[in-house]
Short mmCIF file of C-alpha atoms and ligand atoms in Angstrom, two decimals:
data_model
loop_
_atom_site.label_atom_id
_atom_site.label_comp_id
_atom_site.label_asym_id
_atom_site.label_seq_id
_atom_site.Cartn_x
_atom_site.Cartn_y
_atom_site.Cartn_z
CA UNK A 6 96.94 124.12 57.06
CA UNK A 7 97.20 127.52 57.07
CA UNK A 8 100.15 130.17 57.07
CA UNK A 9 104.55 129.41 56.21
CA UNK A 10 104.35 127.00 59.31
CA UNK A 11 102.33 124.80 57.84
CA UNK A 12 105.80 124.13 55.44
CA UNK A 13 107.07 122.80 58.94
CA UNK A 14 106.18 119.35 60.99
CA UNK A 15 107.83 118.20 63.91
CA UNK A 16 107.24 114.86 63.43
CA UNK A 17 107.24 112.01 66.47
CA UNK A 18 107.75 108.78 65.78
CA UNK A 19 105.41 106.57 68.70
CA UNK A 20 107.40 103.44 67.57
CA UNK A 21 110.88 105.03 68.94
CA UNK A 22 108.91 105.75 72.28
CA UNK A 23 107.58 102.58 72.06
CA UNK A 24 111.34 100.88 71.71
CA UNK A 25 112.91 103.60 73.82
CA UNK A 26 110.53 102.55 76.97
CA UNK A 27 111.29 98.83 76.47
CA UNK A 28 114.77 99.34 76.59
CA UNK A 29 115.09 100.84 79.59
CA UNK A 30 112.00 97.97 80.73
CA UNK A 31 115.19 95.38 79.67
CA UNK A 32 117.85 97.23 81.79
CA UNK A 33 115.83 96.96 85.50
CA UNK A 34 115.07 94.12 87.58
CA UNK A 35 111.80 92.98 86.87
CA UNK A 36 110.22 93.46 89.80
CA UNK A 37 110.90 97.77 89.89
CA UNK A 38 109.01 100.05 88.58
CA UNK A 39 109.22 102.90 86.08
CA UNK A 40 108.38 106.56 86.13
CA UNK A 41 107.78 107.71 82.75
CA UNK A 42 108.79 111.43 82.81
CA UNK A 43 106.92 112.83 80.72
CA UNK A 44 107.05 116.53 82.22
CA UNK A 45 107.12 119.62 79.77
CA UNK A 46 104.47 117.97 77.76
CA UNK A 47 106.71 115.08 77.18
CA UNK A 48 109.81 116.57 76.27
CA UNK A 49 107.90 118.40 73.74
CA UNK A 50 106.50 114.98 72.36
CA UNK A 51 103.18 115.82 73.11
CA UNK A 52 101.82 114.51 76.99
CA UNK A 53 98.62 112.84 75.01
CA UNK A 54 100.49 110.79 72.56
CA UNK A 55 103.72 109.82 74.99
CA UNK A 56 101.72 108.81 77.36
CA UNK A 57 100.34 106.75 75.65
CA UNK A 58 102.85 104.86 73.56
CA UNK A 59 104.62 104.80 77.14
CA UNK A 60 101.39 103.26 78.84
CA UNK A 61 101.08 100.78 75.47
CA UNK A 62 104.71 99.21 76.35
CA UNK A 63 103.47 98.73 80.19
CA UNK A 64 104.06 101.53 81.72
CA UNK A 65 101.53 102.62 84.54
CA UNK A 66 103.29 105.71 86.36
CA UNK A 67 103.33 108.99 85.31
CA UNK A 68 106.11 112.17 86.18
CA UNK A 69 104.42 115.51 85.23
CA UNK A 70 104.86 118.91 86.18
CA UNK A 71 102.48 120.78 86.90
CA UNK A 72 98.24 119.66 87.42
CA UNK A 73 97.07 121.14 84.11
CA UNK A 74 99.32 118.11 83.10
CA UNK A 75 98.08 115.64 85.14
CA UNK A 76 94.68 116.29 84.74
CA UNK A 77 95.04 116.40 81.07
CA UNK A 78 96.20 112.67 81.53
CA UNK A 79 93.49 111.80 83.25
CA UNK A 80 91.32 113.54 80.85
CA UNK A 81 92.82 111.53 78.31
CA UNK A 82 91.80 108.33 80.15
CA UNK A 83 95.38 107.71 81.17
CA UNK A 84 95.14 105.77 84.65
CA UNK A 85 97.58 104.23 86.39
CA UNK A 86 99.73 105.97 89.12
CA UNK A 87 100.38 110.36 87.71
CA UNK A 88 102.63 111.78 90.23
CA UNK A 89 102.80 115.49 90.22
CA UNK A 90 106.96 115.61 90.24
CA UNK A 91 106.98 120.00 91.80
CA UNK A 92 104.44 119.35 94.41
CA UNK A 93 101.06 121.08 94.23
CA UNK A 94 99.51 124.83 95.82
CA UNK A 95 97.04 123.99 98.27
CA UNK A 96 94.11 126.31 96.83
CA UNK A 97 94.39 123.38 93.90
CA UNK A 98 93.88 120.24 96.66
CA UNK A 99 90.59 119.24 95.65
CA UNK A 100 91.59 118.80 91.52
CA UNK A 101 94.47 116.54 93.40
CA UNK A 102 91.68 114.59 94.86
CA UNK A 103 89.14 114.27 92.07
CA UNK A 104 91.47 113.70 89.21
CA UNK A 105 93.49 110.74 91.32
CA UNK A 106 97.01 113.00 91.70
CA UNK A 107 99.93 112.17 93.96
CA UNK A 108 102.44 114.72 94.94
CA UNK A 109 105.27 114.51 95.35
CA UNK A 110 105.20 116.08 99.19
CA UNK A 111 108.63 118.86 100.54
CA UNK A 112 106.40 121.48 102.88
CA UNK A 113 103.67 120.51 105.41
CA UNK A 114 101.46 123.49 104.13
CA UNK A 115 98.79 122.21 102.74
CA UNK A 116 98.73 119.05 103.79
CA UNK A 117 95.49 118.50 106.30
CA UNK A 118 92.90 119.92 103.99
CA UNK A 119 94.28 117.57 101.42
CA UNK A 120 93.03 114.86 103.84
CA UNK A 121 91.10 115.95 104.86
CA UNK A 122 89.61 116.27 101.05
CA UNK A 123 90.24 113.06 100.11
CA UNK A 124 88.66 111.33 103.69
CA UNK A 125 85.68 113.19 102.81
CA UNK A 126 85.21 111.67 99.38
CA UNK A 127 86.74 107.65 101.14
CA UNK A 128 90.08 108.29 99.13
CA UNK A 129 93.56 108.20 100.24
CA UNK A 130 96.06 110.02 98.23
CA UNK A 131 99.46 108.79 97.65
CA UNK A 132 102.17 111.63 98.93
CA UNK A 133 105.65 111.05 97.71
CA UNK A 134 107.99 112.50 100.19
CA UNK A 135 110.57 114.29 98.89
CA UNK A 136 114.32 115.02 100.28
CA UNK A 137 117.36 117.75 99.18
CA UNK A 138 120.26 114.69 98.92
CA UNK A 139 122.36 117.55 97.87
CA UNK A 140 120.59 118.70 94.65
CA UNK A 141 119.90 122.74 96.31
CA UNK A 142 116.09 122.21 95.15
CA UNK A 143 113.07 121.55 96.24
CA UNK A 144 112.78 119.13 99.12
CA UNK A 145 113.59 118.33 102.57
CA UNK A 146 116.81 118.35 104.41
CA UNK A 147 117.99 115.05 106.01
CA UNK A 148 116.82 116.38 109.69
CA UNK A 149 113.63 117.29 108.94
CA UNK A 150 111.98 114.32 107.21
CA UNK A 151 111.33 112.38 109.65
CA UNK A 152 108.95 115.09 110.93
CA UNK A 153 107.78 115.34 107.46
CA UNK A 154 106.92 111.01 107.46
CA UNK A 155 104.80 111.23 110.82
CA UNK A 156 102.74 113.90 109.12
CA UNK A 157 101.87 112.18 106.58
CA UNK A 158 101.30 108.81 108.06
CA UNK A 159 99.45 110.22 110.94
CA UNK A 160 96.77 111.76 108.84
CA UNK A 161 94.15 109.64 107.19
CA UNK A 162 93.64 110.63 104.09
CA UNK A 163 97.01 110.34 103.19
CA UNK A 164 99.22 106.84 102.27
CA UNK A 165 103.64 107.33 101.91
CA UNK A 166 103.59 106.19 98.83
CA UNK A 167 107.20 106.92 97.90
CA UNK A 168 110.26 108.78 99.32
CA UNK A 169 112.14 110.18 96.43
CA UNK A 170 115.15 112.35 95.29
CA UNK A 171 117.35 113.63 92.69
CA UNK A 172 120.70 113.08 91.23
CA UNK A 173 122.71 116.10 90.57
CA UNK A 174 125.51 114.51 89.46
CA UNK A 175 124.37 111.28 88.10
CA UNK A 176 125.95 112.46 84.51
CA UNK A 177 128.75 113.48 85.91
CA UNK A 178 131.95 111.44 85.46
CA UNK A 179 134.31 111.27 88.30
CA UNK A 180 131.07 111.95 90.99
CA UNK A 181 129.99 108.17 92.07
CA UNK A 182 130.82 108.06 95.32
CA UNK A 183 129.28 111.13 96.10
CA UNK A 184 126.01 110.01 94.09
CA UNK A 185 126.74 106.58 96.84
CA UNK A 186 126.89 108.48 99.51
CA UNK A 187 123.00 110.90 98.26
CA UNK A 188 121.61 107.69 97.39
CA UNK A 189 122.68 106.46 101.05
CA UNK A 190 121.54 109.46 102.94
CA UNK A 191 117.62 108.39 101.02
CA UNK A 192 117.82 104.65 102.38
CA UNK A 193 118.02 105.90 105.87
CA UNK A 194 115.48 107.93 105.58
CA UNK A 195 113.47 104.74 104.46
CA UNK A 196 114.54 103.11 107.34
CA UNK A 197 113.73 105.15 109.76
CA UNK A 198 110.61 106.72 108.16
CA UNK A 199 108.36 103.39 108.75
CA UNK A 200 104.77 103.56 108.29
CA UNK A 201 102.40 101.90 110.72
CA UNK A 202 102.45 98.02 110.56
CA UNK A 203 100.57 97.11 108.10
CA UNK A 204 100.87 99.97 105.92
CA UNK A 205 102.58 99.47 102.39
CA UNK A 206 106.94 100.93 103.10
CA UNK A 207 107.30 103.63 100.47
CA UNK A 208 109.00 102.66 97.42
CA UNK A 209 112.42 104.41 97.84
CA UNK A 210 113.02 106.12 94.18
CA UNK A 211 115.83 108.92 93.54
CA UNK A 212 117.65 107.64 89.86
CA UNK A 213 117.41 109.29 86.77
CA UNK A 214 118.06 108.62 83.25
CA UNK A 215 121.99 108.89 83.93
CA UNK A 216 121.78 107.16 87.25
CA UNK A 217 119.72 104.11 85.98
CA UNK A 218 122.59 103.31 82.71
CA UNK A 219 125.34 104.38 85.44
CA UNK A 220 124.19 102.87 88.94
CA UNK A 221 122.13 99.79 89.21
CA UNK A 222 122.78 99.93 92.63
CA UNK A 223 120.51 103.59 93.13
CA UNK A 224 117.25 102.02 91.10
CA UNK A 225 115.70 101.54 94.05
CA UNK A 226 111.84 100.44 94.26
CA UNK A 227 111.28 102.73 90.57
CA UNK A 228 113.49 104.39 88.13
CA UNK A 229 112.42 107.85 86.72
CA UNK A 230 113.57 107.98 82.85
CA UNK A 231 113.15 110.89 81.29
CA UNK A 232 115.82 112.22 78.04
CA UNK A 233 115.86 108.31 77.48
CA UNK A 234 112.77 107.36 76.77
CA UNK A 235 112.42 109.90 74.31
CA UNK A 236 115.78 108.35 72.18
CA UNK A 237 118.94 110.62 74.09
CA UNK A 238 121.32 109.36 76.42
CA UNK A 239 122.41 112.41 78.98
CA UNK A 240 125.61 110.86 79.78
CA UNK A 241 128.79 112.65 78.45
CA UNK A 242 131.16 110.81 75.85
CA UNK A 243 133.56 109.78 78.75
CA UNK A 244 130.31 107.65 79.94
CA UNK A 245 128.76 106.31 76.41
CA UNK A 246 129.63 102.99 77.15
CA UNK A 247 127.35 102.67 80.01
CA UNK A 248 124.66 103.81 76.53
CA UNK A 249 121.73 101.84 75.94
CA UNK A 250 120.52 101.35 71.86
CA UNK A 251 118.37 104.09 71.92
CA UNK A 252 116.54 105.68 68.72
CA UNK A 253 115.36 109.65 68.63
CA UNK A 254 111.93 109.65 68.69
CA UNK A 255 111.68 113.97 67.30
CA UNK A 256 112.77 115.07 63.50
CA UNK A 257 112.50 118.82 62.89
CA UNK A 258 110.98 118.43 58.57
CA UNK A 259 111.01 121.63 56.11
CA UNK A 260 111.24 122.67 52.44
CA UNK A 261 112.74 124.58 50.17
CA UNK A 262 111.63 127.91 49.52
CA UNK A 263 113.74 129.01 47.14
CA UNK A 264 116.84 128.34 45.44
CA UNK A 265 118.60 130.72 43.63
CA UNK A 266 122.40 131.69 42.85
CA UNK A 267 124.82 134.66 43.51
CA UNK A 268 127.43 135.68 42.69
CA UNK A 269 130.82 136.13 44.47
CA UNK A 270 130.55 138.99 47.23
CA UNK A 271 126.92 139.01 47.90
CA UNK A 272 126.21 139.30 51.54
CA UNK A 273 123.53 137.02 52.93
CA UNK A 274 120.93 138.23 55.37
CA UNK A 275 120.78 140.56 58.93
CA UNK A 276 124.15 142.63 58.89
CA UNK A 277 125.98 140.62 55.96
CA UNK A 278 127.83 138.18 58.78
CA UNK A 279 128.36 135.84 56.33
CA UNK A 280 129.65 137.08 52.50
CA UNK A 281 130.14 134.07 49.34
CA UNK A 282 133.95 133.46 48.82
CA UNK A 283 132.58 132.43 45.20
CA UNK A 284 129.39 132.67 43.33
CA UNK A 285 126.45 130.22 45.63
CA UNK A 286 124.02 128.26 45.04
CA UNK A 287 121.21 128.75 47.68
CA UNK A 288 118.19 127.12 49.05
CA UNK A 289 116.15 129.67 51.33
CA UNK A 290 114.42 127.41 53.97
CA UNK A 291 111.62 128.55 56.33
CA UNK A 292 112.50 127.87 59.45
CA UNK A 293 113.80 129.64 61.82
CA UNK A 294 113.55 131.18 65.73
CA UNK A 295 109.80 131.44 65.93
CA UNK A 296 110.51 127.60 65.02
CA UNK A 297 112.70 127.08 67.63
CA UNK A 298 115.22 126.54 65.74
CA UNK A 299 118.13 128.97 67.38
CA UNK A 300 119.57 131.92 65.94
CA UNK A 301 122.47 131.52 68.64
CA UNK A 302 123.68 128.68 66.09
CA UNK A 303 123.89 130.90 63.51
CA UNK A 304 127.68 130.11 61.81
CA UNK A 305 127.41 126.60 63.02
CA UNK A 306 124.31 124.82 61.64
CA UNK A 307 124.15 122.30 59.33
CA UNK A 308 120.80 121.35 57.39
CA UNK A 309 120.21 117.76 55.47
CA UNK A 310 119.31 118.37 51.83
CA UNK A 311 119.31 115.65 49.39
CA UNK A 312 120.58 113.38 51.91
CA UNK A 313 123.88 115.30 52.68
CA UNK A 314 124.77 117.83 55.08
CA UNK A 315 125.49 121.81 53.67
CA UNK A 316 125.93 124.30 56.34
CA UNK A 317 123.58 127.44 56.90
CA UNK A 318 124.59 130.30 56.35
CA UNK A 319 124.71 133.61 57.76
CA UNK A 320 122.23 135.03 60.75
CA UNK A 321 118.93 132.57 61.34
CA UNK A 322 116.26 135.38 60.75
CA UNK A 323 113.02 134.86 62.73
CA UNK A 324 110.57 132.21 59.94
CA UNK A 325 113.85 131.51 57.92
CA UNK A 326 117.19 130.86 56.98
CA UNK A 327 119.87 130.20 53.63
CA UNK A 328 121.67 127.20 52.93
CA UNK A 329 125.08 126.44 50.85
CA UNK A 330 123.75 123.48 48.03
CA UNK A 331 126.17 124.79 45.91
CA UNK A 332 126.93 121.04 45.41
CA UNK A 333 123.94 119.49 45.31
CA UNK A 334 122.64 121.10 41.61
CA UNK A 335 119.72 119.08 41.85
CA UNK A 336 118.60 120.50 45.21
CA UNK A 337 115.20 122.57 43.94
CA UNK A 338 112.17 124.35 45.68
CA UNK A 339 109.55 122.20 47.23
CA UNK A 340 112.32 119.60 48.50
CA UNK A 341 112.30 118.10 51.62
CA UNK A 342 115.12 119.32 54.46
CA UNK A 343 115.83 117.86 57.91
CA UNK A 344 117.01 120.15 60.81
CA UNK A 345 116.77 117.41 63.25
CA UNK A 346 116.26 113.78 62.56
CA UNK A 347 117.49 111.51 59.51
CA UNK A 348 117.43 111.79 56.01
CA UNK A 349 118.53 109.04 54.05
CA UNK A 350 122.53 108.24 55.30
CA UNK A 351 122.84 111.52 57.53
CA UNK A 352 121.69 112.08 60.80
CA UNK A 353 121.34 115.30 63.12
CA UNK A 354 120.32 114.87 66.68
CA UNK A 355 119.27 116.75 69.82
CA UNK A 356 122.90 115.92 71.20
CA UNK A 357 124.90 118.03 68.21
CA UNK A 358 122.26 120.61 67.60
CA UNK A 359 122.82 121.21 71.52
CA UNK A 360 127.01 121.75 71.18
CA UNK A 361 126.19 123.85 68.36
CA UNK A 362 124.39 126.19 70.29
CA UNK A 363 126.07 125.37 74.34
CA UNK A 364 123.58 123.11 75.35
CA UNK A 365 121.60 120.20 76.41
CA UNK A 366 118.97 118.26 74.09
CA UNK A 367 116.53 118.02 76.51
CA UNK A 368 116.57 121.83 76.13
CA UNK A 369 115.71 121.85 72.49
CA UNK A 370 113.71 119.49 72.24
CA UNK A 371 111.25 121.14 74.62
CA UNK A 372 111.66 124.27 72.70
CA UNK A 373 111.05 122.96 69.36
CA UNK A 374 108.22 120.47 69.76
CA UNK A 375 106.45 123.56 71.30
CA UNK A 376 107.11 125.75 68.71
CA UNK A 377 105.46 124.02 65.96
CA UNK A 378 103.15 121.76 64.51
CA UNK A 379 103.34 117.78 65.76
CA UNK A 380 102.82 115.11 63.53
CA UNK A 381 102.37 111.51 64.46
CA UNK A 382 103.51 108.00 62.78
CA UNK A 383 101.84 105.45 64.27
CA UNK A 384 102.71 102.82 65.98
CA UNK A 385 102.13 100.15 63.26
C1 PLP B 420 112.73 115.62 85.09
C2 PLP B 420 113.41 114.22 86.23
C3 PLP B 420 113.78 112.96 85.96
C4 PLP B 420 114.00 112.46 84.69
O1 PLP B 420 115.34 112.81 84.06
P1 PLP B 420 116.33 112.22 83.02
O2 PLP B 420 117.65 113.20 83.09
O3 PLP B 420 115.12 113.05 81.81
O4 PLP B 420 115.74 111.13 82.91
C5 PLP B 420 113.38 112.74 86.68
N1 PLP B 420 113.25 113.04 87.92
C6 PLP B 420 112.58 114.28 88.44
C7 PLP B 420 112.42 114.14 89.73
C8 PLP B 420 113.04 115.42 87.04
O5 PLP B 420 111.83 116.04 87.80
#
């Protein structure tokens, strides 16, 4: 390992991923399938490793973003269904067939070519037809659903494997009625778009983690948890009662680079946005925004040192930040610093970090995971 990056590591606890999958499994009825959502490099946890952990816990269906992620899963030896949540580019049709991927579909473009390529190889590509039930994102309008379903069921190389939608309001208190109406739109579509006799009916699915936790009536035939598998609840505190016992899998650890005493009245970091009110013992840490630790949390953030929370002082730099260790005389250069995760009795989670930054846990996991070297703690 060379360079400052080697001070820092994102640790991924594969056992936590497995435990979370099992917790989710216990929340849905045995006959209902689970699509482990591993898009965005498994929310920063590493696509192959995370999918492997979920597969080990029984997952046989995975949701990825792009074709490239789908191919990576196949090259890693993952079996089971791999769903391309962002659909497919007609120019990628040959790879979709070759790697046995199942695209989400929300337009007729490229379907004929995809069917021909599959049929030429004696295959059928499973596709998941997406309805926009009120998300205002990809998906077809309810009025177009039947037409597109008929196109799919009429093409010999395609199989209508699923009919799906997505909840925009599943984590919003008071929106349950709207969610129910949106689920009913999908159900109505499923009732109309029946495949020819002898062909299995498509799986209906709509539930992300929030709907999975709150709305058992929306589990359909398959649920699509993402954030919950990584150990975080999507629910605000008012709805926390619907939560599950989950274990955050990601931590961000580093080391103290230097410890020194500064006199009172000493400005710290760019802009001197913090000036020491009294003599201060300062720990310099090699973590900054280039390591995914957002500069926007300057003035609010804390870090764990010596098993305690201490404030980060002044502006967070590109590869460094400074913490106040005046209350911790034992801390010295080389000691572990935890920016995300547990140290002793203390814990800083992605939800807390997200609060400091005015965002959600998802964004910080993606960012911190992508910008650091990842180490995996093995399953046993
Ligand atoms: C990302 C995503 C999910 C998972 O959502 P979480 O809130 O992380 O559980 C489910 N379905 C689709 C279509 C998604 O894009």
